[in-house]
mmCIF file of C-alpha atoms in Angstrom:
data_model
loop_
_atom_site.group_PDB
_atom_site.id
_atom_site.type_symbol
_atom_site.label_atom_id
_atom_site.label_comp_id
_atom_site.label_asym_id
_atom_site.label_seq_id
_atom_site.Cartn_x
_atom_site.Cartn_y
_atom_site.Cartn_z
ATOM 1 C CA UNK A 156 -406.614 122.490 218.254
ATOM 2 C CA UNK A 157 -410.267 123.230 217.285
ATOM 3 C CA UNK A 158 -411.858 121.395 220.367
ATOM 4 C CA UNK A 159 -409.281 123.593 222.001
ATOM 5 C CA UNK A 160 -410.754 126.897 220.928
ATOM 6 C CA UNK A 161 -414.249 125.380 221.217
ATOM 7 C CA UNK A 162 -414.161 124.862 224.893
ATOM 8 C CA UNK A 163 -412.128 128.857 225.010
ATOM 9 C CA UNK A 164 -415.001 129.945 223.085
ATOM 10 C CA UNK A 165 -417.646 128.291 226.149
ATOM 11 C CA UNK A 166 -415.969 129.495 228.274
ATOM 12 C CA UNK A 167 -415.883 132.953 227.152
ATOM 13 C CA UNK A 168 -419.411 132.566 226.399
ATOM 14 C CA UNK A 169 -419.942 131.403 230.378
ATOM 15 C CA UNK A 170 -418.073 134.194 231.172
ATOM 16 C CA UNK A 171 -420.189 136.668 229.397
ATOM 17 C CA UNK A 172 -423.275 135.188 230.511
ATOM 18 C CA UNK A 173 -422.238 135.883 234.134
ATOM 19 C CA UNK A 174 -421.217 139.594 233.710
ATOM 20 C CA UNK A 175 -424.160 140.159 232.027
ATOM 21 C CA UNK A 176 -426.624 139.130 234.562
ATOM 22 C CA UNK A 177 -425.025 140.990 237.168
ATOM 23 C CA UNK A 178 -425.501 144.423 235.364
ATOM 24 C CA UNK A 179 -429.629 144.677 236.862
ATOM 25 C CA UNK A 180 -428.600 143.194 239.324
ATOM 26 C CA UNK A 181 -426.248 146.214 240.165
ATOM 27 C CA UNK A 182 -428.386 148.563 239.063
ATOM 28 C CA UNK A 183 -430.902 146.895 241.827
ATOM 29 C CA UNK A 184 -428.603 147.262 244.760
ATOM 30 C CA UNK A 185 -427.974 151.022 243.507
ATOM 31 C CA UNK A 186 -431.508 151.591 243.089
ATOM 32 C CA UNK A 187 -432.173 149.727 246.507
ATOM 33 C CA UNK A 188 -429.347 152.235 248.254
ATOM 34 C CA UNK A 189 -431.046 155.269 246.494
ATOM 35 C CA UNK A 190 -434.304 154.496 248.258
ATOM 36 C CA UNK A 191 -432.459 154.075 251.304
ATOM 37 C CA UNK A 192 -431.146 157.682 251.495
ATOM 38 C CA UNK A 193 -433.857 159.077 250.324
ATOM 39 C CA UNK A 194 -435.878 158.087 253.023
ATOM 40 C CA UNK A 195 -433.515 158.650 255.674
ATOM 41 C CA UNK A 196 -433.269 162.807 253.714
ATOM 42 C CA UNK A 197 -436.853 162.814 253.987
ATOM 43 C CA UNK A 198 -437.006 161.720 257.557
ATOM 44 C CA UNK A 199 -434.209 164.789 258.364
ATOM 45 C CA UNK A 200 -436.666 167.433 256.898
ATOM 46 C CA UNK A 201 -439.366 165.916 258.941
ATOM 47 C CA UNK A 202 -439.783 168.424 261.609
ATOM 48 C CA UNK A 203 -438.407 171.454 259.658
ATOM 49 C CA UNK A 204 -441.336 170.166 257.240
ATOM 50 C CA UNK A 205 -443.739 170.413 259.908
ATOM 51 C CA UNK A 206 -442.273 173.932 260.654
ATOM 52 C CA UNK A 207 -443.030 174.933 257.185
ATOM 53 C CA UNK A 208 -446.213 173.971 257.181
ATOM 54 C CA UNK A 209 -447.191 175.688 260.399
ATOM 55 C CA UNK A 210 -445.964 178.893 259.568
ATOM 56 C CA UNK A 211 -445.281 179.162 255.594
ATOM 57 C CA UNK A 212 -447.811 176.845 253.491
ATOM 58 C CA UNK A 213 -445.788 173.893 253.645
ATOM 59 C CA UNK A 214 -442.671 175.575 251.439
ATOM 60 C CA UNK A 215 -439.387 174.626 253.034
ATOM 61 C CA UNK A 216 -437.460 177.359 250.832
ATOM 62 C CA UNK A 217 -439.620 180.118 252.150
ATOM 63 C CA UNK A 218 -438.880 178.601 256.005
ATOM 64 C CA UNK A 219 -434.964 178.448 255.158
ATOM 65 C CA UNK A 220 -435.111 182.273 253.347
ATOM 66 C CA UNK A 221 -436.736 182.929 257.072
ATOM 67 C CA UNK A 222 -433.674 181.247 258.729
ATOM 68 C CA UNK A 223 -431.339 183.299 256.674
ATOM 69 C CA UNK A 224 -433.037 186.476 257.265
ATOM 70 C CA UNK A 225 -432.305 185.894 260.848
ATOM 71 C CA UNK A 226 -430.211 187.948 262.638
ATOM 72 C CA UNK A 227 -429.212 184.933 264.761
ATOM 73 C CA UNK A 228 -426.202 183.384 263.562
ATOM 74 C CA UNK A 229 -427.415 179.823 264.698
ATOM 75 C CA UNK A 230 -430.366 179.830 262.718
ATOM 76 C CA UNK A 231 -428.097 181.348 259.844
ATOM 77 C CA UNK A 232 -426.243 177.995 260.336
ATOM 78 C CA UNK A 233 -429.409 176.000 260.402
ATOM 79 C CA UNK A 234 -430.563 177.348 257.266
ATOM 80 C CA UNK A 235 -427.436 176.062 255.587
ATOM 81 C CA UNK A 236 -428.068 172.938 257.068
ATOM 82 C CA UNK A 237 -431.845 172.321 255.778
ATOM 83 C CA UNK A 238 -431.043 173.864 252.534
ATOM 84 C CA UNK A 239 -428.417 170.810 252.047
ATOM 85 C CA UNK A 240 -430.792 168.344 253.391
ATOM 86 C CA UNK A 241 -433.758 169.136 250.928
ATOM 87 C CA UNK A 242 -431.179 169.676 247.936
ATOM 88 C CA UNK A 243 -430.143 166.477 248.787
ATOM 89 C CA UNK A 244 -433.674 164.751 249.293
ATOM 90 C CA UNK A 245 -434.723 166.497 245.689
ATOM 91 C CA UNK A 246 -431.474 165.347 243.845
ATOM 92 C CA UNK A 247 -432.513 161.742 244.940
ATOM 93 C CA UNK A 248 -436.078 162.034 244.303
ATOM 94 C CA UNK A 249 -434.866 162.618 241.018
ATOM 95 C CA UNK A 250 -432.849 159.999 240.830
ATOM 96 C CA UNK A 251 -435.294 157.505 242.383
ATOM 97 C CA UNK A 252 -437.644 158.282 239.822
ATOM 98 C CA UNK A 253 -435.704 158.173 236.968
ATOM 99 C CA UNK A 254 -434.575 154.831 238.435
ATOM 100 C CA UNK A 255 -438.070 153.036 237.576
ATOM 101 C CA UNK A 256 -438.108 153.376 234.220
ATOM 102 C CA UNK A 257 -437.241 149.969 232.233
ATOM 103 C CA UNK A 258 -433.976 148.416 232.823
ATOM 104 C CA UNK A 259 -431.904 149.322 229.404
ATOM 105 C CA UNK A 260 -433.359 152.601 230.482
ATOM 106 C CA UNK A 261 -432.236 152.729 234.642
ATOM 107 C CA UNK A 262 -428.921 151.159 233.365
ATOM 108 C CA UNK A 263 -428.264 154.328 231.418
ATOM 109 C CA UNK A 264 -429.339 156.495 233.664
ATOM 110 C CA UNK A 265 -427.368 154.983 236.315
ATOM 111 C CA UNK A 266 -424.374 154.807 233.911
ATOM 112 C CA UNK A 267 -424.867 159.025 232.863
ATOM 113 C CA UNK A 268 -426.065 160.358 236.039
ATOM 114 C CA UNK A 269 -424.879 158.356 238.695
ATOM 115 C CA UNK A 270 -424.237 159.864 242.417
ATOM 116 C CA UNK A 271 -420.749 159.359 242.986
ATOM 117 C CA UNK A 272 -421.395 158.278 246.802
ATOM 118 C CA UNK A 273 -423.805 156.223 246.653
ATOM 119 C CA UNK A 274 -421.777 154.364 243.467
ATOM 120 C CA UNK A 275 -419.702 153.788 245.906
ATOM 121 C CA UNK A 276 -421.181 152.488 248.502
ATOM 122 C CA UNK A 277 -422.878 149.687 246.016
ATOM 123 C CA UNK A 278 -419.936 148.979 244.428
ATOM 124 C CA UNK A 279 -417.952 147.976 247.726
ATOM 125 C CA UNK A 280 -420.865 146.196 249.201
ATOM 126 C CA UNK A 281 -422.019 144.627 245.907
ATOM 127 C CA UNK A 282 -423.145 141.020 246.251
ATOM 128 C CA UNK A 283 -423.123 138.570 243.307
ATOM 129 C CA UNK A 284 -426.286 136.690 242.650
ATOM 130 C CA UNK A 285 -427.469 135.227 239.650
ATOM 131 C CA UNK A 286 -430.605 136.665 239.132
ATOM 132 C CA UNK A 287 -433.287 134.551 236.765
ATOM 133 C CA UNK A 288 -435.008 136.711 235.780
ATOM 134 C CA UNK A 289 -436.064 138.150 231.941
ATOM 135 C CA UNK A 290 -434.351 141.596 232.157
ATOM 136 C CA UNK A 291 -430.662 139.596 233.799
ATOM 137 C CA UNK A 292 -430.538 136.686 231.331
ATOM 138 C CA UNK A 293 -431.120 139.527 227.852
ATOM 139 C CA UNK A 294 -428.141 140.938 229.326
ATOM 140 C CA UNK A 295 -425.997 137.761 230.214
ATOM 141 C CA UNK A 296 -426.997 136.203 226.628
ATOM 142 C CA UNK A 297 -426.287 139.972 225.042
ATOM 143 C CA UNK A 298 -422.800 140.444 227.027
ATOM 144 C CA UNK A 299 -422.212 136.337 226.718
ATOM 145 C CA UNK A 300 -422.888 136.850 222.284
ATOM 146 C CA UNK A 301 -420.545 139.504 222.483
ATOM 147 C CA UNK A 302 -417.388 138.226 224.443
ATOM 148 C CA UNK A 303 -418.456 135.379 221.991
ATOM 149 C CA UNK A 304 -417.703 137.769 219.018
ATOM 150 C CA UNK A 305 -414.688 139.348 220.325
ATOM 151 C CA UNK A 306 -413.223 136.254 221.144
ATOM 152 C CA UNK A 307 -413.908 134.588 217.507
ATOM 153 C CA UNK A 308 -412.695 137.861 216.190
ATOM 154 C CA UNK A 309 -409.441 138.108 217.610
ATOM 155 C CA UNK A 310 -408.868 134.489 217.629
ATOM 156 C CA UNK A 311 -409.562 135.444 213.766
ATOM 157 C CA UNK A 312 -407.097 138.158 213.474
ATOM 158 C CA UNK A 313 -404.564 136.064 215.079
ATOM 159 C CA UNK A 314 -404.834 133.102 212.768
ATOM 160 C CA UNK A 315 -404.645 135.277 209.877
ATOM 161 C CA UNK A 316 -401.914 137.515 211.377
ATOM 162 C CA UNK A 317 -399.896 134.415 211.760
ATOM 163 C CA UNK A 318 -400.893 133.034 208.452
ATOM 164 C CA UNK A 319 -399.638 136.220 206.751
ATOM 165 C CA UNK A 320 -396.344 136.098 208.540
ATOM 166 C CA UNK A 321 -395.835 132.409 208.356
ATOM 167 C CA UNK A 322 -395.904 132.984 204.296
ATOM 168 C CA UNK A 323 -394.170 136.059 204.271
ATOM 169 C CA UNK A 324 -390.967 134.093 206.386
ATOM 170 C CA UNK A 325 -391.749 131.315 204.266
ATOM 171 C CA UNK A 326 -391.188 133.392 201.114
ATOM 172 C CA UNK A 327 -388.114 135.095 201.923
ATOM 173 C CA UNK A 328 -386.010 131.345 202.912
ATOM 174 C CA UNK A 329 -387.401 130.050 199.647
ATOM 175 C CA UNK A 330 -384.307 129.965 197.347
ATOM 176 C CA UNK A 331 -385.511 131.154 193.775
ATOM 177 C CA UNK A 332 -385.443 128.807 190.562
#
């Protein structure tokens, strides 16, 4: 029974070792995905950048105030529309650079302030790998210790939980001298 648990116990350990090194390597593919739409926001306000600098020092919110002052509805629309596309490019500008700070540090930051799209997106097109690198095998060995620990713990627990019943049944068929 103890070679048994021994070979559970490696294999929980295995297991461990294998969710742990995916963690950077999802917070890669999220980081990688950040960059992508951050680019592609930047490369929307392109021209209306251009704009801004022509006519109002390079500030975007001044040209969009000028779109809303309009009394033509379609640049009333427009300024909607390239207020939402720089919002958008600053939210992941922040994002991208909180995202290149060290990994314990990226994978809270991904883990507190995550955008819910773009989560997403990397969680349905996530792709294993088994990165070997320093920052994935700390976390495998970390998350592979503690399935380690939980297992032994509740394998503990159960043992002891049985042990206690066992003599507790045991007591109360035992006919009294």
């Amino acid at each position: 029974m103890n070679i048994l648990r021994e070979y559970f116990r490696l294999a929980i350990f295995a297991i461990g070792l294998l969710c742990g090194v995916q963690i950077p390597a999802f917070v890669d593919q999220y980081q990688k995905r950040v960059d992508a739409h951050l680019l592609e926001a930047q490369h929307s306000l392109v021209g209306f950048q251009q704009t801004a600098e022509r006519y109002f020092d390079g500030d975007l919110n001044k040209l969009i105030a000028h779109y809303q002052r309009s009394p033509d509805r379609v640049f009333n629309q427009d300024a909607l529309n390239v207020r939402a596309i720089f919002q958008r490019e600053q939210s992941l500008q922040s994002q991208w650079n909180n995202l290149k700070a060290g990994v314990v540090k990226r994978t809270y930051y991904l883990l507190t302030h995550y955008n819910p799209q773009i989560l997403q997106e990397t969680t349905n097109q996530f792709s294993y790998t088994v990165p070997l690198d320093p920052a994935a095998l700390g976390w495998g060995i970390c998350m592979a210790l503690l399935f380690a620990a939980l297992f032994d713990t509740s394998v503990g627990l159960s043992v002891k939980t049985c042990s206690v019943c066992y003599h507790a049944i045991r007591k109360q068929h035992t006919p009294s001298r």
